[in-house]
């Protein structure tokens, strides 16, 4: 079985997809054009914000937001310790200092108390200027914005929502990628809404930031193409990827988010082993299930368990094996005021299972049966 079955997805939409791809190739325009502008309109409407600016990938999307805000040397940006490398990487890439913050054990998302503590530490013990927080919608679940947004307002921090995994989730009926002052997502193939290569997008309600991000994404262009008013990047979504996403977004809206939630419910009823901690979704939230991540009992030999599952044809992944503050790339160039003990524990115990809207009932049952049986031998 596949960890995430992109082949089954293609098979389910082959006719429309082939038509969209061939029509784009035949039209002869490969950068920009109506597939891109139409997709941006649809994405902004889906999320519920005024502006969507597509770009080359989810990492660039984050960096474009920081560049638009002028975040740079001497600035502190608060990033969860438990996330994909990009969230911290872009902070360092613009010359600012990533300050790593712990997460909640049950939701895997940024812990507001740890954020407050890290902010106090930066103010009391460093010369850095606290500028922004970058909560991540990890594994598809929107971060705790009910707590984080008022806290960030109080602390004077801009909010950059990293929705690379969160697209399609919601909080009190409000869609992910609309909570941050600026929010971003990724269309990497394995994300909830993926294309057939790299892609990303930035979302905001702010007209000024949207215009600056649009300029930064195309070499800091001004009114004309060869009028460069700032130093930017070359970060665009290919026309072909926009056409592909147009087809995929229709399926995403029509049934995929509902289907992946049904599969989470299957796992919830099939995985009855008490030693396993299942992912929790707060009552007011909906996840888009970028990953289905369980917590193994402490002391479980995770490597042996993964090997045994692989031998039975079941692929699993460890997202993430290492806290951000322990990444060699950040050595001496980051802060981690409270040591993030929850993240350290999660990195040792998490395991992500095969998931996605095309996971079959049979495969979900096999995953659950094998995992529960093998746990007895590896714990
Ligand atoms: C995938 C991911 C990114 C980066 O997206 P790319 O499109 O691969 O550059 C950023 N943040 C998080 C949390 C991600 O999972």
Short mmCIF file of C-alpha atoms and ligand atoms in Angstrom, two decimals:
data_model
loop_
_atom_site.label_atom_id
_atom_site.label_comp_id
_atom_site.label_asym_id
_atom_site.label_seq_id
_atom_site.Cartn_x
_atom_site.Cartn_y
_atom_site.Cartn_z
CA UNK A 1 0.00 0.00 0.00
CA UNK A 2 1.04 3.61 -0.50
CA UNK A 3 1.74 6.05 2.33
CA UNK A 4 -0.35 8.56 0.40
CA UNK A 5 -1.97 7.21 -2.77
CA UNK A 6 -1.50 9.89 -5.43
CA UNK A 7 -1.90 7.32 -8.22
CA UNK A 8 -5.43 6.48 -7.07
CA UNK A 9 -6.24 10.19 -7.01
CA UNK A 10 -5.03 10.65 -10.59
CA UNK A 11 -6.99 7.60 -11.74
CA UNK A 12 -10.17 9.08 -10.23
CA UNK A 13 -9.85 12.31 -12.23
CA UNK A 14 -7.85 11.15 -15.26
CA UNK A 15 -10.18 12.46 -17.97
CA UNK A 16 -10.46 16.04 -16.66
CA UNK A 17 -6.80 16.10 -15.67
CA UNK A 18 -5.51 14.95 -19.05
CA UNK A 19 -7.73 17.51 -20.77
CA UNK A 20 -6.56 20.35 -18.52
CA UNK A 21 -2.89 19.49 -19.00
CA UNK A 22 -3.14 19.11 -22.78
CA UNK A 23 -5.18 22.29 -23.15
CA UNK A 24 -2.50 24.23 -21.26
CA UNK A 25 0.33 22.78 -23.31
CA UNK A 26 -1.55 23.52 -26.54
CA UNK A 27 -2.34 27.11 -25.49
CA UNK A 28 1.38 27.83 -25.55
CA UNK A 29 1.53 30.05 -22.47
CA UNK A 30 3.53 28.53 -19.63
CA UNK A 31 4.00 31.35 -17.13
CA UNK A 32 1.02 33.34 -15.80
CA UNK A 33 -2.19 33.61 -17.76
CA UNK A 34 -5.78 32.77 -16.95
CA UNK A 35 -5.17 29.37 -15.26
CA UNK A 36 -3.07 31.20 -12.64
CA UNK A 37 -5.37 34.20 -12.10
CA UNK A 38 -8.44 31.97 -12.00
CA UNK A 39 -6.83 29.64 -9.47
CA UNK A 40 -5.80 32.57 -7.27
CA UNK A 41 -9.41 33.83 -7.26
CA UNK A 42 -10.77 30.38 -6.37
CA UNK A 43 -8.18 29.82 -3.63
CA UNK A 44 -8.86 33.23 -2.06
CA UNK A 45 -12.62 32.54 -2.12
CA UNK A 46 -12.17 29.06 -0.64
CA UNK A 47 -10.03 30.36 2.20
CA UNK A 48 -12.15 33.47 2.68
CA UNK A 49 -9.53 36.22 2.24
CA UNK A 50 -9.17 39.10 -0.22
CA UNK A 51 -5.85 38.13 -1.79
CA UNK A 52 -4.05 34.99 -2.90
CA UNK A 53 -0.63 35.28 -4.54
CA UNK A 54 0.70 31.98 -5.89
CA UNK A 55 4.43 31.27 -5.91
CA UNK A 56 6.98 28.52 -6.52
CA UNK A 57 6.70 26.58 -3.24
CA UNK A 58 5.63 26.80 0.40
CA UNK A 59 9.08 27.80 1.61
CA UNK A 60 9.22 30.81 -0.72
CA UNK A 61 5.70 31.71 0.40
CA UNK A 62 6.93 32.03 3.99
CA UNK A 63 10.03 33.94 2.97
CA UNK A 64 8.03 36.36 0.80
CA UNK A 65 5.85 37.22 3.81
CA UNK A 66 8.88 37.93 6.01
CA UNK A 67 10.47 40.01 3.23
CA UNK A 68 7.25 42.00 2.76
CA UNK A 69 7.30 42.83 6.48
CA UNK A 70 10.98 43.78 6.33
CA UNK A 71 11.93 41.15 8.91
CA UNK A 72 15.71 40.85 9.10
CA UNK A 73 18.81 41.01 11.29
CA UNK A 74 18.07 41.85 14.93
CA UNK A 75 14.50 40.54 14.71
CA UNK A 76 13.13 37.56 16.62
CA UNK A 77 10.50 35.30 15.04
CA UNK A 78 8.80 32.66 17.21
CA UNK A 79 8.52 29.27 15.53
CA UNK A 80 7.25 25.94 16.88
CA UNK A 81 10.05 23.51 17.69
CA UNK A 82 8.00 20.66 16.20
CA UNK A 83 7.59 21.38 12.47
CA UNK A 84 9.18 20.93 9.06
CA UNK A 85 12.54 22.68 8.66
CA UNK A 86 11.22 25.45 6.35
CA UNK A 87 9.35 27.32 9.09
CA UNK A 88 12.61 28.09 10.89
CA UNK A 89 14.81 28.09 7.79
CA UNK A 90 13.14 31.14 6.23
CA UNK A 91 13.61 33.14 9.44
CA UNK A 92 17.34 32.45 9.35
CA UNK A 93 17.42 32.99 5.57
CA UNK A 94 16.29 36.63 5.94
CA UNK A 95 18.89 37.14 8.69
CA UNK A 96 16.47 37.12 11.64
CA UNK A 97 16.73 34.81 14.67
CA UNK A 98 14.35 31.87 15.07
CA UNK A 99 13.14 31.45 18.66
CA UNK A 100 11.77 27.97 19.15
CA UNK A 101 8.59 27.47 21.14
CA UNK A 102 7.14 24.24 22.50
CA UNK A 103 3.93 22.57 21.33
CA UNK A 104 0.87 21.04 22.94
CA UNK A 105 1.27 17.27 23.40
CA UNK A 106 -2.27 16.47 22.19
CA UNK A 107 -2.62 18.76 19.17
CA UNK A 108 1.10 19.00 18.17
CA UNK A 109 0.56 22.76 17.68
CA UNK A 110 2.24 25.85 19.18
CA UNK A 111 1.65 26.16 22.92
CA UNK A 112 0.54 29.73 23.78
CA UNK A 113 2.11 29.55 27.26
CA UNK A 114 5.48 28.57 25.79
CA UNK A 115 5.17 31.43 23.27
CA UNK A 116 4.52 33.91 26.07
CA UNK A 117 7.49 32.57 28.04
CA UNK A 118 9.79 32.75 25.02
CA UNK A 119 8.68 36.33 24.33
CA UNK A 120 9.41 37.34 27.94
CA UNK A 121 12.84 35.70 27.68
CA UNK A 122 13.71 37.58 24.48
CA UNK A 123 12.65 40.91 25.99
CA UNK A 124 14.45 40.34 29.31
CA UNK A 125 17.66 38.67 28.12
CA UNK A 126 18.43 39.67 24.52
CA UNK A 127 18.73 42.74 22.29
CA UNK A 128 16.46 41.16 19.69
CA UNK A 129 13.26 42.87 18.58
CA UNK A 130 10.24 40.50 18.79
CA UNK A 131 8.54 40.90 15.41
CA UNK A 132 6.38 37.93 14.48
CA UNK A 133 5.14 34.48 15.42
CA UNK A 134 4.78 31.70 12.85
CA UNK A 135 2.30 29.13 14.19
CA UNK A 136 2.03 26.02 12.01
CA UNK A 137 -1.22 24.15 11.23
CA UNK A 138 0.59 20.87 11.82
CA UNK A 139 -0.65 17.64 10.25
CA UNK A 140 -3.76 19.48 8.95
CA UNK A 141 -5.08 20.86 12.24
CA UNK A 142 -5.34 24.66 12.54
CA UNK A 143 -3.14 26.03 15.34
CA UNK A 144 -4.81 27.27 18.53
CA UNK A 145 -5.69 30.69 17.05
CA UNK A 146 -8.40 31.31 19.68
CA UNK A 147 -5.53 31.75 22.14
CA UNK A 148 -2.69 32.73 19.84
CA UNK A 149 -4.30 35.67 18.01
CA UNK A 150 -5.23 37.72 21.13
CA UNK A 151 -1.84 36.87 22.68
CA UNK A 152 0.08 38.02 19.59
CA UNK A 153 -1.99 41.24 19.46
CA UNK A 154 -1.15 41.87 23.12
CA UNK A 155 2.56 41.24 22.50
CA UNK A 156 2.62 43.29 19.29
CA UNK A 157 3.64 40.33 17.11
CA UNK A 158 2.65 39.90 13.48
CA UNK A 159 1.17 36.45 12.81
CA UNK A 160 2.50 34.38 9.92
CA UNK A 161 0.32 31.27 9.67
CA UNK A 162 2.27 28.38 8.11
CA UNK A 163 -0.63 26.50 6.54
CA UNK A 164 1.55 24.27 4.33
CA UNK A 165 -0.20 21.27 5.88
CA UNK A 166 -3.35 23.05 7.02
CA UNK A 167 -5.15 23.93 3.79
CA UNK A 168 -8.72 22.61 4.04
CA UNK A 169 -8.90 22.58 7.84
CA UNK A 170 -11.07 24.97 9.84
CA UNK A 171 -11.70 26.48 13.26
CA UNK A 172 -15.28 27.41 14.22
CA UNK A 173 -16.16 27.08 10.53
CA UNK A 174 -13.45 29.56 9.47
CA UNK A 175 -10.94 28.09 7.03
CA UNK A 176 -7.22 27.65 7.66
CA UNK A 177 -4.90 30.04 5.81
CA UNK A 178 -7.13 32.95 6.86
CA UNK A 179 -5.97 33.35 10.48
CA UNK A 180 -2.55 34.92 10.09
CA UNK A 181 -1.97 38.55 9.12
CA UNK A 182 -0.37 36.67 6.26
CA UNK A 183 -0.83 32.91 5.75
CA UNK A 184 0.92 30.52 3.42
CA UNK A 185 0.43 27.07 1.98
CA UNK A 186 2.35 24.54 -0.10
CA UNK A 187 1.22 22.49 -3.09
CA UNK A 188 4.03 19.92 -2.74
CA UNK A 189 2.47 16.67 -4.01
CA UNK A 190 1.98 15.07 -0.58
CA UNK A 191 0.23 18.08 1.02
CA UNK A 192 -3.56 18.13 1.43
CA UNK A 193 -3.88 20.02 -1.88
CA UNK A 194 -0.87 19.06 -3.97
CA UNK A 195 0.15 19.67 -7.57
CA UNK A 196 2.45 17.58 -9.80
CA UNK A 197 5.64 19.31 -8.70
CA UNK A 198 6.36 22.31 -6.47
CA UNK A 199 3.97 25.15 -5.80
CA UNK A 200 2.84 27.50 -3.05
CA UNK A 201 0.62 30.43 -2.17
CA UNK A 202 0.39 33.42 0.15
CA UNK A 203 -2.94 34.66 1.54
CA UNK A 204 -3.79 38.00 3.14
CA UNK A 205 -6.59 40.52 3.57
CA UNK A 206 -4.12 43.40 3.44
CA UNK A 207 -3.96 45.16 0.06
CA UNK A 208 -0.53 46.68 0.68
CA UNK A 209 1.17 43.46 1.76
CA UNK A 210 -0.45 41.56 -1.14
CA UNK A 211 0.93 44.09 -3.64
CA UNK A 212 4.40 43.96 -2.09
CA UNK A 213 4.42 40.14 -2.09
CA UNK A 214 3.31 40.09 -5.74
CA UNK A 215 6.19 42.41 -6.57
CA UNK A 216 8.76 40.50 -4.47
CA UNK A 217 7.79 37.22 -6.18
CA UNK A 218 8.76 38.66 -9.59
CA UNK A 219 12.16 40.30 -9.02
CA UNK A 220 10.69 43.21 -7.08
CA UNK A 221 8.90 44.50 -10.15
CA UNK A 222 7.29 47.92 -10.20
CA UNK A 223 4.64 49.09 -12.66
CA UNK A 224 6.43 47.59 -15.63
CA UNK A 225 8.19 44.27 -16.03
CA UNK A 226 11.63 45.85 -16.39
CA UNK A 227 11.05 48.40 -13.67
CA UNK A 228 12.56 46.85 -10.51
CA UNK A 229 11.78 48.78 -7.35
CA UNK A 230 13.07 46.32 -4.73
CA UNK A 231 15.26 43.23 -4.56
CA UNK A 232 13.00 40.19 -4.67
CA UNK A 233 12.99 36.60 -5.89
CA UNK A 234 11.89 34.63 -8.93
CA UNK A 235 9.03 32.62 -7.43
CA UNK A 236 6.03 31.83 -9.62
CA UNK A 237 3.56 28.98 -9.91
CA UNK A 238 3.82 27.43 -13.39
CA UNK A 239 0.74 27.73 -15.58
CA UNK A 240 0.70 23.94 -15.93
CA UNK A 241 0.66 23.47 -12.14
CA UNK A 242 -2.16 26.02 -11.86
CA UNK A 243 -4.20 24.06 -14.40
CA UNK A 244 -3.53 20.84 -12.49
CA UNK A 245 -4.54 22.50 -9.20
CA UNK A 246 -7.74 23.77 -10.81
CA UNK A 247 -8.85 20.17 -11.38
CA UNK A 248 -7.61 19.00 -7.97
CA UNK A 249 -9.30 21.86 -6.10
CA UNK A 250 -12.68 20.79 -7.47
CA UNK A 251 -12.24 17.26 -6.07
CA UNK A 252 -10.83 18.68 -2.84
CA UNK A 253 -13.93 20.82 -2.33
CA UNK A 254 -16.42 18.22 -3.56
CA UNK A 255 -15.34 15.21 -1.51
CA UNK A 256 -11.67 14.84 -0.54
CA UNK A 257 -11.78 16.76 2.75
CA UNK A 258 -14.89 14.82 3.79
CA UNK A 259 -13.33 11.52 2.66
CA UNK A 260 -10.09 12.02 4.56
CA UNK A 261 -12.07 12.88 7.68
CA UNK A 262 -14.04 9.65 7.26
CA UNK A 263 -10.72 7.77 7.18
CA UNK A 264 -9.62 9.47 10.39
CA UNK A 265 -12.84 8.21 11.96
CA UNK A 266 -12.04 4.68 10.73
CA UNK A 267 -8.64 4.78 12.42
CA UNK A 268 -10.27 6.21 15.54
CA UNK A 269 -12.54 3.18 15.87
CA UNK A 270 -10.08 0.55 14.60
CA UNK A 271 -7.12 1.56 16.77
CA UNK A 272 -8.34 0.41 20.14
CA UNK A 273 -4.95 -0.38 21.72
CA UNK A 274 -4.85 1.66 24.94
CA UNK A 275 -1.07 2.13 24.75
CA UNK A 276 -1.47 4.18 21.54
CA UNK A 277 -2.32 7.87 21.84
CA UNK A 278 -4.43 8.92 18.86
CA UNK A 279 -4.37 12.45 17.39
CA UNK A 280 -6.92 14.76 19.01
CA UNK A 281 -9.03 17.32 17.18
CA UNK A 282 -10.61 19.97 19.44
CA UNK A 283 -14.43 20.12 19.24
CA UNK A 284 -14.47 23.43 17.33
CA UNK A 285 -11.83 22.32 14.80
CA UNK A 286 -11.67 20.31 11.60
CA UNK A 287 -8.44 18.83 10.30
CA UNK A 288 -7.50 18.24 6.67
CA UNK A 289 -5.32 15.32 7.88
CA UNK A 290 -2.06 16.03 6.09
CA UNK A 291 -0.83 13.26 8.40
CA UNK A 292 -2.42 10.79 10.78
CA UNK A 293 0.11 10.74 13.60
CA UNK A 294 -0.09 8.50 16.66
CA UNK A 295 2.08 8.57 19.76
CA UNK A 296 3.70 5.26 20.71
CA UNK A 297 4.25 4.27 24.32
CA UNK A 298 7.56 5.57 25.69
CA UNK A 299 10.23 2.89 25.44
CA UNK A 300 8.68 1.34 22.33
CA UNK A 301 11.34 0.37 19.78
CA UNK A 302 10.03 2.53 16.95
CA UNK A 303 12.67 1.47 14.42
CA UNK A 304 11.85 -2.19 14.98
CA UNK A 305 8.15 -1.46 14.74
CA UNK A 306 8.60 0.40 11.44
CA UNK A 307 10.72 -2.45 10.06
CA UNK A 308 8.10 -5.02 11.06
CA UNK A 309 5.30 -2.95 9.52
CA UNK A 310 7.35 -2.50 6.32
CA UNK A 311 7.81 -6.27 6.15
CA UNK A 312 4.00 -6.54 6.12
CA UNK A 313 3.79 -3.98 3.30
CA UNK A 314 2.83 -1.01 5.49
CA UNK A 315 4.82 2.21 4.99
CA UNK A 316 5.10 4.61 7.93
CA UNK A 317 7.01 7.85 8.49
CA UNK A 318 8.45 9.75 11.44
CA UNK A 319 7.35 13.39 11.30
CA UNK A 320 9.58 14.71 12.87
CA UNK A 321 12.57 12.85 14.27
CA UNK A 322 14.46 15.91 15.54
CA UNK A 323 13.44 19.12 17.33
CA UNK A 324 14.21 22.25 15.29
CA UNK A 325 16.48 23.60 18.01
CA UNK A 326 18.70 20.50 17.63
CA UNK A 327 19.13 20.91 13.86
CA UNK A 328 22.83 21.44 13.11
CA UNK A 329 21.94 24.29 10.71
CA UNK A 330 20.67 26.40 13.61
CA UNK A 331 23.58 25.69 15.97
CA UNK A 332 24.46 28.93 17.75
CA UNK A 333 21.97 30.88 15.60
CA UNK A 334 18.69 30.19 17.36
CA UNK A 335 17.11 30.43 20.79
CA UNK A 336 15.11 27.82 22.63
CA UNK A 337 14.40 29.35 26.03
CA UNK A 338 12.48 26.49 27.68
CA UNK A 339 14.23 23.57 25.94
CA UNK A 340 10.87 22.43 24.48
CA UNK A 341 10.54 19.19 26.49
CA UNK A 342 7.24 18.21 24.84
CA UNK A 343 8.78 18.43 21.38
CA UNK A 344 11.75 16.34 22.51
CA UNK A 345 9.34 13.65 23.77
CA UNK A 346 7.19 13.77 20.63
CA UNK A 347 10.20 13.38 18.35
CA UNK A 348 10.97 10.11 20.14
CA UNK A 349 7.43 8.70 20.09
CA UNK A 350 5.44 9.86 17.03
CA UNK A 351 4.59 7.66 14.07
CA UNK A 352 2.60 8.72 11.00
CA UNK A 353 0.40 6.10 9.32
CA UNK A 354 -0.76 5.73 5.70
CA UNK A 355 -3.46 8.34 5.14
CA UNK A 356 -5.34 10.27 2.49
CA UNK A 357 -8.77 10.53 0.90
CA UNK A 358 -8.08 7.47 -1.28
CA UNK A 359 -7.00 5.11 1.53
CA UNK A 360 -9.18 2.01 1.26
CA UNK A 361 -11.11 0.53 4.19
CA UNK A 362 -9.22 -2.73 3.67
CA UNK A 363 -5.85 -0.97 3.98
CA UNK A 364 -6.94 0.97 7.07
CA UNK A 365 -8.00 -2.31 8.69
CA UNK A 366 -4.68 -3.95 7.80
CA UNK A 367 -2.73 -1.01 9.26
CA UNK A 368 -4.71 -1.15 12.49
CA UNK A 369 -4.51 -4.93 12.88
CA UNK A 370 -0.78 -5.12 12.18
CA UNK A 371 0.09 -2.09 14.29
CA UNK A 372 -1.79 -3.36 17.34
CA UNK A 373 -0.34 -6.87 17.04
CA UNK A 374 3.24 -5.67 16.48
CA UNK A 375 3.06 -3.16 19.34
CA UNK A 376 2.99 -6.05 21.81
CA UNK A 377 6.41 -7.21 20.62
CA UNK A 378 8.11 -3.84 20.39
CA UNK A 379 6.91 -2.20 23.61
C1 LIG B 1 6.00 21.33 3.36
C2 LIG B 1 6.11 22.38 4.38
C3 LIG B 1 6.69 23.63 4.08
C4 LIG B 1 7.41 23.94 2.80
O1 LIG B 1 6.69 23.72 1.64
P1 LIG B 1 7.49 23.45 0.27
O2 LIG B 1 6.43 23.64 -0.76
O3 LIG B 1 8.01 22.05 0.33
O4 LIG B 1 8.57 24.46 0.16
C5 LIG B 1 6.68 24.60 5.06
N1 LIG B 1 6.16 24.36 6.27
C6 LIG B 1 5.60 23.18 6.59
C7 LIG B 1 5.01 23.01 7.94
C8 LIG B 1 5.57 22.15 5.66
O5 LIG B 1 5.04 20.97 6.00
#
